[in-house]
Coordinates of C-alpha atoms in Angstrom, one line a residue:
Chain A
M1 CA 0.0 0.0 0.0
N2 CA 1.1 3.6 -0.6
A3 CA 2.3 5.8 2.3
P4 CA -0.7 7.0 4.2
L5 CA -2.0 10.5 3.5
L6 CA -2.4 11.2 7.2
R7 CA -0.3 9.4 9.9
V8 CA -1.0 9.9 13.5
A9 CA 1.9 8.4 15.4
G10 CA 1.7 7.8 19.2
V11 CA -0.2 11.0 19.9
T12 CA -1.0 11.8 23.4
K13 CA -2.9 14.9 24.8
R14 CA -3.2 15.5 28.5
F15 CA -5.2 18.3 30.0
R16 CA -3.8 18.8 33.5
G17 CA -3.6 15.1 34.4
V18 CA -6.7 14.1 32.4
V19 CA -5.6 12.0 29.4
A20 CA -7.9 13.0 26.5
V21 CA -6.0 11.1 23.8
N22 CA -3.7 8.3 24.9
D23 CA -0.9 7.1 22.6
V24 CA -3.1 6.9 19.5
S25 CA -1.7 5.9 16.2
L26 CA -3.6 5.6 13.0
D27 CA -3.0 5.8 9.2
V28 CA -5.5 7.2 6.8
P29 CA -4.8 6.0 3.3
A30 CA -5.2 8.5 0.4
G31 CA -8.5 8.3 -1.4
S32 CA -10.3 6.5 1.4
I33 CA -13.1 7.3 3.8
C34 CA -12.1 6.4 7.3
G35 CA -14.5 6.3 10.2
L36 CA -13.5 7.4 13.7
I37 CA -16.0 6.1 16.2
G38 CA -16.3 5.7 20.0
P39 CA -18.5 6.6 22.8
N40 CA -18.9 10.2 24.0
G41 CA -15.7 11.5 25.5
A42 CA -13.5 8.9 23.7
G43 CA -11.3 11.7 22.3
K44 CA -12.5 11.9 18.8
S45 CA -13.0 15.7 18.7
S46 CA -9.8 16.2 20.7
L47 CA -8.0 14.3 18.0
F48 CA -9.4 16.6 15.4
N49 CA -8.3 19.6 17.4
L50 CA -4.8 18.1 17.5
I51 CA -4.7 17.4 13.8
T52 CA -5.9 20.9 12.9
G53 CA -3.3 22.4 15.2
Y54 CA -6.0 24.0 17.4
L55 CA -4.4 22.4 20.4
P56 CA -0.8 21.5 20.9
L57 CA 0.2 17.8 21.4
T58 CA 1.6 16.5 24.6
A59 CA 3.5 13.7 22.8
G60 CA 3.6 12.0 19.4
E61 CA 3.8 13.2 15.8
I62 CA 1.4 13.9 13.1
W63 CA 2.4 13.6 9.4
F64 CA 0.4 14.8 6.5
A65 CA 1.3 14.2 2.9
G66 CA 4.9 13.5 3.9
R67 CA 5.2 16.6 6.0
R68 CA 5.2 16.8 9.8
I69 CA 2.4 19.1 10.8
D70 CA 2.2 19.0 14.5
G71 CA 3.3 22.3 15.9
M72 CA 2.4 24.1 12.7
D73 CA 0.0 27.1 12.9
T74 CA -3.6 26.3 12.4
H75 CA -4.0 28.4 9.3
L76 CA -0.9 26.9 7.7
I77 CA -2.3 23.4 8.3
A78 CA -5.5 24.5 6.6
E79 CA -3.4 25.8 3.7
A80 CA -1.6 22.5 3.5
G81 CA -4.9 21.0 2.6
I82 CA -6.8 19.9 5.7
A83 CA -10.3 21.2 6.1
R84 CA -12.6 20.6 9.0
G85 CA -16.3 20.6 9.5
F86 CA -17.4 21.1 13.1
Q87 CA -19.6 19.0 15.3
I88 CA -21.6 22.0 16.2
A89 CA -22.0 23.7 12.8
K90 CA -20.1 27.0 12.9
P91 CA -21.1 29.0 9.9
F92 CA -20.5 32.8 10.0
P93 CA -24.0 33.7 11.1
E94 CA -24.3 37.2 9.7
L95 CA -22.9 36.3 6.3
S96 CA -24.9 34.9 3.4
V97 CA -24.6 31.2 2.4
L98 CA -22.7 32.4 -0.6
D99 CA -20.2 34.4 1.4
N100 CA -19.7 31.6 3.8
V101 CA -18.8 29.2 1.1
R102 CA -16.8 31.8 -0.8
M103 CA -14.8 32.4 2.4
G104 CA -13.7 28.7 2.2
A105 CA -12.8 29.1 -1.5
L106 CA -10.9 32.4 -0.9
F107 CA -8.7 31.0 1.8
G108 CA -8.5 27.5 0.5
R109 CA -6.4 25.9 -2.2
A110 CA -8.5 26.8 -5.2
G111 CA -6.1 29.5 -6.3
P112 CA -7.3 33.1 -7.0
R113 CA -8.7 32.3 -10.4
D114 CA -10.7 29.3 -9.3
V115 CA -12.5 30.9 -6.4
A116 CA -15.7 31.3 -8.3
A117 CA -15.6 27.8 -9.7
A118 CA -14.8 26.3 -6.2
T119 CA -17.7 28.3 -4.7
E120 CA -20.2 27.3 -7.3
G121 CA -19.1 23.7 -7.3
A122 CA -19.4 23.4 -3.5
L123 CA -22.9 25.0 -3.5
A124 CA -24.1 22.7 -6.3
L125 CA -22.7 19.6 -4.7
T126 CA -24.4 20.3 -1.4
G127 CA -27.7 21.5 -3.0
L128 CA -27.4 25.0 -1.5
A129 CA -27.3 27.0 -4.8
D130 CA -30.9 28.2 -4.3
L131 CA -30.2 29.4 -0.8
A132 CA -27.1 31.3 -1.7
D133 CA -28.4 34.7 -0.7
R134 CA -29.9 33.7 2.6
P135 CA -28.1 34.7 5.8
A136 CA -26.6 31.6 7.3
M137 CA -28.3 32.1 10.6
T138 CA -31.7 31.6 9.0
L139 CA -30.9 28.0 7.8
T140 CA -32.4 24.9 9.4
V141 CA -30.1 22.3 11.1
G142 CA -30.1 20.1 8.0
Y143 CA -29.0 22.9 5.7
L144 CA -26.5 24.2 8.3
R145 CA -24.8 20.8 8.1
R146 CA -24.7 21.1 4.3
L147 CA -23.3 24.6 4.6
E148 CA -20.6 23.3 7.0
L149 CA -19.6 20.7 4.4
A150 CA -19.9 23.2 1.5
R151 CA -17.5 25.6 3.1
A152 CA -15.0 22.8 3.7
I153 CA -15.4 21.5 0.2
A154 CA -14.9 24.9 -1.3
Q155 CA -11.5 24.9 0.4
R156 CA -10.6 22.2 -2.1
P157 CA -9.0 20.1 0.7
V158 CA -6.8 17.1 0.3
L159 CA -8.2 15.7 3.6
L160 CA -11.6 16.5 5.0
L161 CA -12.1 16.0 8.7
A162 CA -15.9 15.8 9.1
D163 CA -17.0 15.9 12.7
E164 CA -20.5 14.3 13.0
P165 CA -21.9 15.8 9.8
C166 CA -25.2 13.8 10.4
A167 CA -25.8 14.8 14.0
G168 CA -29.4 15.7 14.6
L169 CA -30.5 14.7 11.1
N170 CA -33.3 12.3 10.2
P171 CA -32.6 9.2 8.1
T172 CA -33.3 10.8 4.8
E173 CA -31.1 13.8 5.5
T174 CA -28.4 11.5 6.8
E175 CA -28.6 9.5 3.5
E176 CA -28.1 12.8 1.6
I177 CA -25.1 13.8 3.6
V178 CA -23.6 10.3 3.1
G179 CA -24.2 10.7 -0.6
I180 CA -22.4 14.1 -0.6
L181 CA -19.4 12.5 1.3
R182 CA -19.2 9.8 -1.3
Q183 CA -19.2 12.3 -4.1
V184 CA -16.5 14.3 -2.4
R185 CA -14.4 11.1 -2.0
D186 CA -14.9 10.3 -5.6
R187 CA -13.4 13.6 -6.5
G188 CA -10.2 12.5 -4.8
V189 CA -10.7 14.0 -1.3
T190 CA -9.7 11.7 1.5
I191 CA -12.2 11.8 4.4
L192 CA -11.8 11.1 8.1
L193 CA -15.3 10.9 9.5
V194 CA -16.4 11.1 13.1
E195 CA -20.0 9.9 13.3
H196 CA -22.4 8.5 15.8
D197 CA -24.9 7.2 13.3
M198 CA -23.5 3.6 13.1
R199 CA -25.4 2.7 9.9
A200 CA -24.1 5.7 8.1
V201 CA -20.5 5.3 9.2
M202 CA -20.4 1.6 8.6
S203 CA -21.9 1.9 5.2
V204 CA -19.6 4.7 3.9
S205 CA -16.3 3.9 5.5
D206 CA -13.5 1.8 4.0
R207 CA -11.8 1.5 7.4
I208 CA -12.8 2.2 10.9
F209 CA -10.8 3.3 14.0
V210 CA -12.4 2.9 17.4
L211 CA -11.4 5.1 20.3
D212 CA -12.5 4.5 23.9
A213 CA -11.4 6.7 26.9
G214 CA -8.7 8.2 24.8
S215 CA -7.1 5.0 23.5
K216 CA -7.5 3.2 20.2
I217 CA -9.1 -0.2 21.0
A218 CA -9.8 -1.5 17.5
E219 CA -9.2 -0.9 13.8
G220 CA -10.2 -2.6 10.7
A221 CA -12.9 -3.0 8.0
P222 CA -16.4 -2.1 9.2
A223 CA -17.6 -5.7 9.4
E224 CA -14.6 -6.8 11.5
V225 CA -14.9 -3.9 13.8
A226 CA -18.6 -4.5 14.4
R227 CA -17.8 -8.0 15.6
D228 CA -14.9 -7.0 17.8
P229 CA -15.8 -7.9 21.4
R230 CA -13.8 -4.9 22.8
V231 CA -15.8 -2.6 20.6
I232 CA -19.1 -4.1 21.7
A233 CA -18.0 -3.8 25.3
A234 CA -17.1 -0.2 24.9
Y235 CA -20.4 0.6 23.4
L236 CA -22.6 -1.5 25.6
G237 CA -20.7 -0.9 28.7
A238 CA -20.3 -4.6 29.4
P239 CA -17.1 -4.8 31.5
E240 CA -14.7 -7.8 31.5
A241 CA -17.4 -10.2 30.6
A242 CA -17.2 -9.5 26.9
G243 CA -13.4 -9.6 26.7
Chain B
M1 CA -25.6 34.9 -9.0
M2 CA -22.5 37.2 -8.9
M3 CA -19.3 35.4 -8.5
A4 CA -16.0 37.0 -7.6
G5 CA -12.6 35.7 -8.6
G6 CA -9.8 35.8 -6.1
T7 CA -7.1 37.9 -7.6
L8 CA -6.8 41.5 -6.2
P9 CA -7.5 43.2 -9.5
G10 CA -10.3 40.7 -10.1
M11 CA -11.9 41.3 -6.8
L12 CA -11.5 45.1 -7.1
A13 CA -13.2 45.0 -10.5
Q14 CA -15.9 42.7 -9.2
G15 CA -16.3 45.0 -6.2
I16 CA -16.7 48.1 -8.3
A17 CA -19.2 46.3 -10.6
A18 CA -21.2 45.1 -7.6
H19 CA -21.2 48.6 -6.0
R20 CA -21.8 50.8 -9.0
G21 CA -24.7 52.6 -7.4
W22 CA -22.7 53.4 -4.3
I23 CA -19.7 54.5 -6.3
A24 CA -21.9 56.9 -8.4
L25 CA -23.4 58.2 -5.1
A26 CA -19.9 58.7 -3.6
L27 CA -18.7 60.6 -6.7
A28 CA -21.8 62.8 -6.8
A29 CA -21.2 63.6 -3.1
L30 CA -17.6 64.3 -3.9
V31 CA -18.5 66.8 -6.6
L32 CA -21.2 68.4 -4.3
L33 CA -18.7 68.7 -1.5
A34 CA -16.0 70.1 -3.8
L35 CA -18.3 72.9 -4.9
A36 CA -19.5 73.5 -1.3
P37 CA -17.3 76.6 -0.6
L38 CA -19.0 78.3 -3.6
Y39 CA -22.5 78.0 -2.2
L40 CA -22.1 77.6 1.5
S41 CA -21.4 80.3 4.1
P42 CA -18.0 80.2 5.9
F43 CA -19.7 78.8 9.0
H44 CA -21.3 75.9 7.0
V45 CA -18.0 75.2 5.2
R46 CA -16.5 74.8 8.7
V47 CA -19.3 72.4 9.6
A48 CA -18.7 70.5 6.3
Q49 CA -15.0 70.3 7.2
L50 CA -15.7 68.8 10.6
F51 CA -18.0 66.3 8.8
L52 CA -15.2 65.3 6.5
L53 CA -12.7 64.9 9.3
S54 CA -15.2 62.9 11.4
A55 CA -16.4 60.7 8.6
A56 CA -12.8 59.9 7.5
L57 CA -11.7 59.1 11.1
A58 CA -14.7 56.9 11.6
I59 CA -13.9 55.0 8.4
A60 CA -10.2 54.6 9.5
W61 CA -11.4 53.3 12.9
S62 CA -13.9 51.0 11.2
L63 CA -11.3 49.0 9.2
L64 CA -10.4 47.3 12.5
G65 CA -13.4 48.0 14.6
G66 CA -16.2 47.5 12.1
F67 CA -14.8 44.9 9.8
A68 CA -12.8 42.8 12.2
G69 CA -14.8 43.6 15.3
Y70 CA -11.8 44.8 17.3
W71 CA -13.1 48.0 18.9
S72 CA -10.3 50.4 19.8
F73 CA -11.3 52.9 22.6
G74 CA -8.0 54.8 22.2
H75 CA -7.6 55.7 18.5
T76 CA -6.9 59.3 19.5
A77 CA -3.4 57.9 20.4
F78 CA -2.7 58.0 16.7
I79 CA -4.2 61.5 16.1
G80 CA -1.9 62.8 18.9
L81 CA 1.2 60.9 18.0
G82 CA 0.9 61.7 14.3
A83 CA 0.3 65.4 15.0
F84 CA 3.1 65.7 17.5
V85 CA 5.7 63.8 15.5
A86 CA 4.8 65.9 12.4
G87 CA 4.9 69.1 14.4
L88 CA 8.2 68.3 16.1
V89 CA 9.8 67.4 12.8
E90 CA 8.4 70.4 10.9
T91 CA 9.5 72.9 13.6
G92 CA 12.7 71.2 14.7
W93 CA 14.6 71.9 11.5
T94 CA 14.4 74.6 9.0
W95 CA 12.9 73.5 5.7
P96 CA 13.1 75.3 2.4
S97 CA 9.4 75.5 2.0
P98 CA 6.2 74.9 4.1
A99 CA 5.1 72.3 1.6
L100 CA 8.3 70.3 2.0
A101 CA 8.1 70.6 5.8
F102 CA 4.6 69.3 5.6
A103 CA 5.5 66.4 3.3
V104 CA 8.3 65.3 5.7
G105 CA 6.2 65.8 8.7
L106 CA 3.4 63.8 7.2
L107 CA 5.7 61.0 6.4
A108 CA 7.4 61.0 9.8
G109 CA 4.0 61.1 11.6
A110 CA 2.6 58.3 9.5
L111 CA 5.7 56.3 10.1
A112 CA 5.5 56.8 13.8
C113 CA 1.9 55.6 13.9
A114 CA 2.8 52.6 11.8
L115 CA 5.7 51.8 14.2
L116 CA 3.6 52.2 17.3
A117 CA 0.8 50.1 15.9
G118 CA 3.2 47.5 14.7
L119 CA 5.0 47.3 18.0
I120 CA 1.9 47.0 20.2
A121 CA -0.1 44.9 17.7
Y122 CA 1.4 41.6 18.6
P123 CA 0.7 41.6 22.3
I124 CA -2.4 43.8 22.2
L125 CA -4.3 42.1 19.4
R126 CA -4.3 38.8 21.3
L127 CA -6.7 40.4 23.6
R128 CA -10.3 40.0 22.4
G129 CA -13.4 42.0 22.9
I130 CA -13.5 44.4 25.8
Y131 CA -9.9 43.7 26.8
F132 CA -8.6 45.0 23.6
A133 CA -10.8 48.1 23.9
I134 CA -9.5 48.8 27.4
A135 CA -5.9 48.2 26.4
M136 CA -6.2 50.8 23.6
L137 CA -7.7 53.2 26.1
G138 CA -4.6 52.7 28.2
V139 CA -2.3 53.2 25.3
A140 CA -3.9 56.5 24.5
Q141 CA -3.8 57.7 28.1
V142 CA -0.1 56.7 28.5
L143 CA 0.9 58.3 25.3
G144 CA -1.0 61.5 26.0
E145 CA 0.5 61.7 29.5
L146 CA 4.1 61.1 28.2
N147 CA 3.6 63.7 25.5
N148 CA 2.4 66.2 28.2
S149 CA 5.0 65.6 30.8
I150 CA 8.2 65.3 28.9
D151 CA 9.4 68.8 28.0
A152 CA 11.1 67.8 24.8
F153 CA 7.8 66.8 23.3
K154 CA 6.3 70.2 23.9
G155 CA 2.9 68.8 24.9
T156 CA 2.3 71.5 27.5
M157 CA 3.9 74.4 25.7
G158 CA 2.4 73.5 22.5
I159 CA 3.7 73.7 18.9
V160 CA 2.9 76.3 16.3
L161 CA 2.6 74.5 13.0
P162 CA 3.7 76.1 9.7
Q163 CA 1.0 77.7 7.7
L164 CA 0.4 75.6 4.6
A165 CA -2.2 77.6 2.8
P166 CA -0.7 79.8 0.0
R167 CA -1.2 83.5 0.5
A168 CA -3.9 83.7 -2.2
V169 CA -6.1 81.0 -0.6
E170 CA -8.2 81.4 2.5
P171 CA -6.8 78.9 5.1
A172 CA -10.3 77.6 5.9
T173 CA -10.9 76.8 2.3
F174 CA -7.4 75.3 1.8
Y175 CA -7.9 72.8 4.8
Y176 CA -11.4 72.0 3.6
Y177 CA -10.0 70.8 0.3
L178 CA -7.1 69.0 2.0
L179 CA -9.5 67.1 4.2
L180 CA -11.8 66.4 1.3
V181 CA -8.9 64.7 -0.6
A182 CA -7.9 62.8 2.6
A183 CA -11.5 61.7 3.2
A184 CA -11.9 60.5 -0.4
V185 CA -8.6 58.6 -0.2
T186 CA -9.6 57.0 3.1
L187 CA -12.9 55.9 1.7
A188 CA -11.2 54.5 -1.4
I189 CA -8.8 52.5 0.7
G190 CA -11.7 51.3 2.9
F191 CA -13.5 50.2 -0.2
A192 CA -10.4 48.3 -1.5
V193 CA -10.1 46.6 1.8
K194 CA -13.8 45.7 1.9
V195 CA -14.0 44.0 -1.4
S196 CA -10.6 42.3 -1.2
R197 CA -9.5 39.0 0.3
L198 CA -8.3 41.0 3.3
G199 CA -11.9 42.4 3.8
Y200 CA -13.4 38.9 3.7
G201 CA -10.8 37.7 6.1
L202 CA -11.6 40.5 8.5
L203 CA -15.3 39.7 8.4
S204 CA -14.5 36.0 9.2
I205 CA -12.4 37.2 12.1
R206 CA -15.3 39.3 13.4
E207 CA -17.7 36.4 13.0
D208 CA -15.7 33.6 14.5
E209 CA -11.9 34.0 14.8
D210 CA -11.1 30.3 15.6
T211 CA -13.1 29.0 12.7
A212 CA -11.5 31.6 10.5
R213 CA -8.1 30.2 11.4
M214 CA -9.2 26.7 10.6
L215 CA -10.4 27.9 7.2
G216 CA -6.8 29.1 6.5
V217 CA -7.3 32.8 7.2
P218 CA -4.0 34.2 8.5
T219 CA -5.8 35.9 11.3
E220 CA -2.7 37.3 13.1
R221 CA -1.2 38.8 10.0
Y222 CA -4.5 40.3 8.9
K223 CA -5.2 41.9 12.2
I224 CA -1.8 43.4 12.5
Q225 CA -1.8 44.7 8.9
T226 CA -5.2 46.3 9.4
F227 CA -4.3 47.8 12.7
V228 CA -1.3 49.4 11.1
L229 CA -3.3 50.7 8.2
S230 CA -6.0 52.0 10.5
A231 CA -3.3 53.7 12.7
V232 CA -1.6 55.3 9.7
L233 CA -4.8 56.7 8.2
T234 CA -5.9 58.0 11.6
G235 CA -2.4 59.6 12.1
V236 CA -2.5 61.3 8.6
L237 CA -5.9 62.7 9.4
G238 CA -4.6 63.9 12.8
I239 CA -1.7 65.6 11.1
I240 CA -4.0 67.5 8.7
Y241 CA -6.3 68.4 11.5
A242 CA -3.4 69.7 13.6
H243 CA -2.3 72.0 10.7
S244 CA -5.8 73.3 10.4
L245 CA -5.7 74.2 14.0
G246 CA -2.4 76.0 13.6
F247 CA -1.4 75.5 17.2
I248 CA -1.6 72.2 19.2
T249 CA -1.1 71.1 22.7
A250 CA -1.3 67.5 24.0
G251 CA -4.8 68.4 25.3
S252 CA -6.0 69.4 21.8
V253 CA -5.0 66.2 20.0
Y254 CA -5.1 63.5 22.6
R255 CA -8.8 63.7 23.2
T256 CA -11.0 60.9 24.6
D257 CA -14.0 62.4 22.8
F258 CA -12.2 61.8 19.5
S259 CA -11.8 58.1 20.4
L260 CA -15.4 57.8 21.5
N261 CA -16.8 59.8 18.5
M262 CA -15.3 57.4 16.0
I263 CA -17.1 54.5 17.7
V264 CA -20.3 56.5 18.0
Y265 CA -20.4 57.4 14.3
A266 CA -19.7 53.8 13.2
L267 CA -22.2 52.4 15.7
L268 CA -24.9 54.9 14.8
G269 CA -24.5 54.5 11.0
G270 CA -23.9 50.8 10.9
M271 CA -21.0 48.7 12.1
G272 CA -19.0 46.8 9.5
T273 CA -20.2 49.0 6.6
L274 CA -18.4 51.9 4.8
I275 CA -21.5 54.1 4.4
G276 CA -22.4 53.7 8.1
P277 CA -19.6 55.8 9.6
V278 CA -20.2 58.4 7.0
I279 CA -23.9 58.6 7.8
G280 CA -23.3 58.5 11.5
A281 CA -20.7 61.3 11.2
G282 CA -23.1 63.3 9.1
I283 CA -26.0 63.0 11.5
M284 CA -24.0 63.8 14.6
V285 CA -22.1 66.7 13.1
V286 CA -25.3 68.4 11.7
L287 CA -27.0 67.7 15.0
T288 CA -24.4 69.0 17.3
Q289 CA -23.2 71.9 15.2
I290 CA -26.3 73.2 13.5
V291 CA -29.5 72.0 15.1
L292 CA -28.3 72.1 18.7
G293 CA -25.5 74.6 18.3
R294 CA -27.6 77.5 19.7
L295 CA -28.6 75.6 22.8
L296 CA -25.2 75.9 24.4
D297 CA -26.3 74.9 27.9
T298 CA -28.3 71.9 27.1
H299 CA -26.8 70.6 23.8
M300 CA -24.6 67.9 25.3
F301 CA -27.6 66.6 27.3
I302 CA -29.8 66.6 24.2
T303 CA -27.1 65.0 22.1
G304 CA -26.7 62.2 24.6
A305 CA -30.5 61.6 24.9
L306 CA -30.9 61.6 21.1
L307 CA -28.0 59.1 20.8
V308 CA -29.7 56.8 23.3
I309 CA -33.0 57.0 21.4
L310 CA -31.4 56.4 18.0
V311 CA -29.5 53.4 19.3
M312 CA -32.6 51.9 20.8
L313 CA -34.6 52.5 17.7
A314 CA -31.9 51.1 15.4
P315 CA -29.6 48.9 17.4
R316 CA -27.9 47.8 14.2
G317 CA -27.3 51.3 13.0
I318 CA -29.1 53.4 10.4
V319 CA -27.9 51.0 7.6
G320 CA -29.2 48.0 9.5
F321 CA -32.5 49.8 10.0
V322 CA -33.0 51.0 6.4
K323 CA -31.7 48.0 4.5
P324 CA -34.6 45.6 5.2
I325 CA -37.1 48.4 4.3
L326 CA -35.3 49.1 1.0
A327 CA -35.3 45.4 0.3
R328 CA -39.0 45.1 0.9
W329 CA -39.6 48.2 -1.3
R330 CA -37.6 46.7 -4.2
G331 CA -39.4 43.4 -3.8
G332 CA -42.7 45.3 -4.1
F333 CA -41.8 46.7 -7.5
R334 CA -40.9 43.4 -9.0

């Protein structure tokens, strides 16, 4: 297999004694969709915060496209090609949908001449073209999720970190988001996906990493992971009995 | 749907095309203002001059305060610093002509403002919200105090600035035109910022700075650049203002009411817009100088009360108040 696009190697994050991420290593192959799952508080969002440089690591290394990125400034990591969609959608509320998405394109990797194309493309892909002039704060949750994705897509990322893009959505809306993610992947964007909706994440992912209490407890193809007793124990809370 | 490219000339062209109406309005106002000395009384020309200064200062303040949401409560620091550095340079040496003295003074004053802003930007712009505002208030106080108490800076004695107006021209008229040019340049710079990548970046900082960073916006660099730009523009306006006064002391250029007025004009007209500070300055100057000018005893009180009422009626400024109404209007005609 090729060298992974993203390599998280022995990464640890401590907040004053609390270990949020504990010696986690994972490789995300280029062109794949990888799922990152685990119970609440497992360290998934913390890991995203570490990858995007929002928080400094306590130990370990993060490599992206052959470059070591831990310790780099957040905006430079974004420039290198990592885009992030937030768990709680964070559009710029006062700006229009169009300006939100354009913001992604302007500061992404599209290049000055392709800003318009990147913006239009992202709006079309997420089905937001008709809402372009609406202020972001007037959107429903479902459309906010799309906007969150659209802005990230407009950045023309190499790697998209999607943090629960389906949270709070009904099954139909979830299907639509999954469809968008597949299309994004088909355009060559690698995706690391945190998602609680098991059906969604199992159906879309090529590979799954499972975190529990800050540590990686399992990794593999969706079907393998679903059978893994440690994973079942982590989710169902059954203690030693399962292992 | 209008789509902007991302190159600076492309974005400028796009911005000009998208704001054709506003630009026509600004040019018309410019012509009207340029002819004002022909049809206005000397008193009203002075009022118009105060309007130009106020509007331009409010725009300069707005680059950081309105676009990026970093409210400075001490922008008078740059008015005072610019004025005094220019004054000291112009009077400290003999220059062959007043025009040359002014040019050198302007350059030195602007440079001093850029230096000060650049120096304090890194520590001070890490403070957000009210902390930044208070820190700037402190900077202005300290600077004013230093200027006042160190004899070499002549803050207490004062400086008599060289007269720039040629003999044939009435000084009031001369400074009116100088300020008109400065205000037009400030507005043009503000427009270029607004429609460029920098302007978008500043908006994203105002909306959510952490998210902006993750989008790849170089937030630190943009804030520092804009702070320096805002400081330089404010300083240049302060230098021209100082010359129009002819004689300055620390008390006449380091003025807390300058700092506050810039905020009030932007707030009243509409934060984050360019027309807002202009409208705000227009309303307040007309109100205080003309309408209430005769009520000497009560005019500060009435001004304050009117301000409270206006802010309560239109919390998002005049622009925020009028925009939805205009939109509905246009919708009705379709």
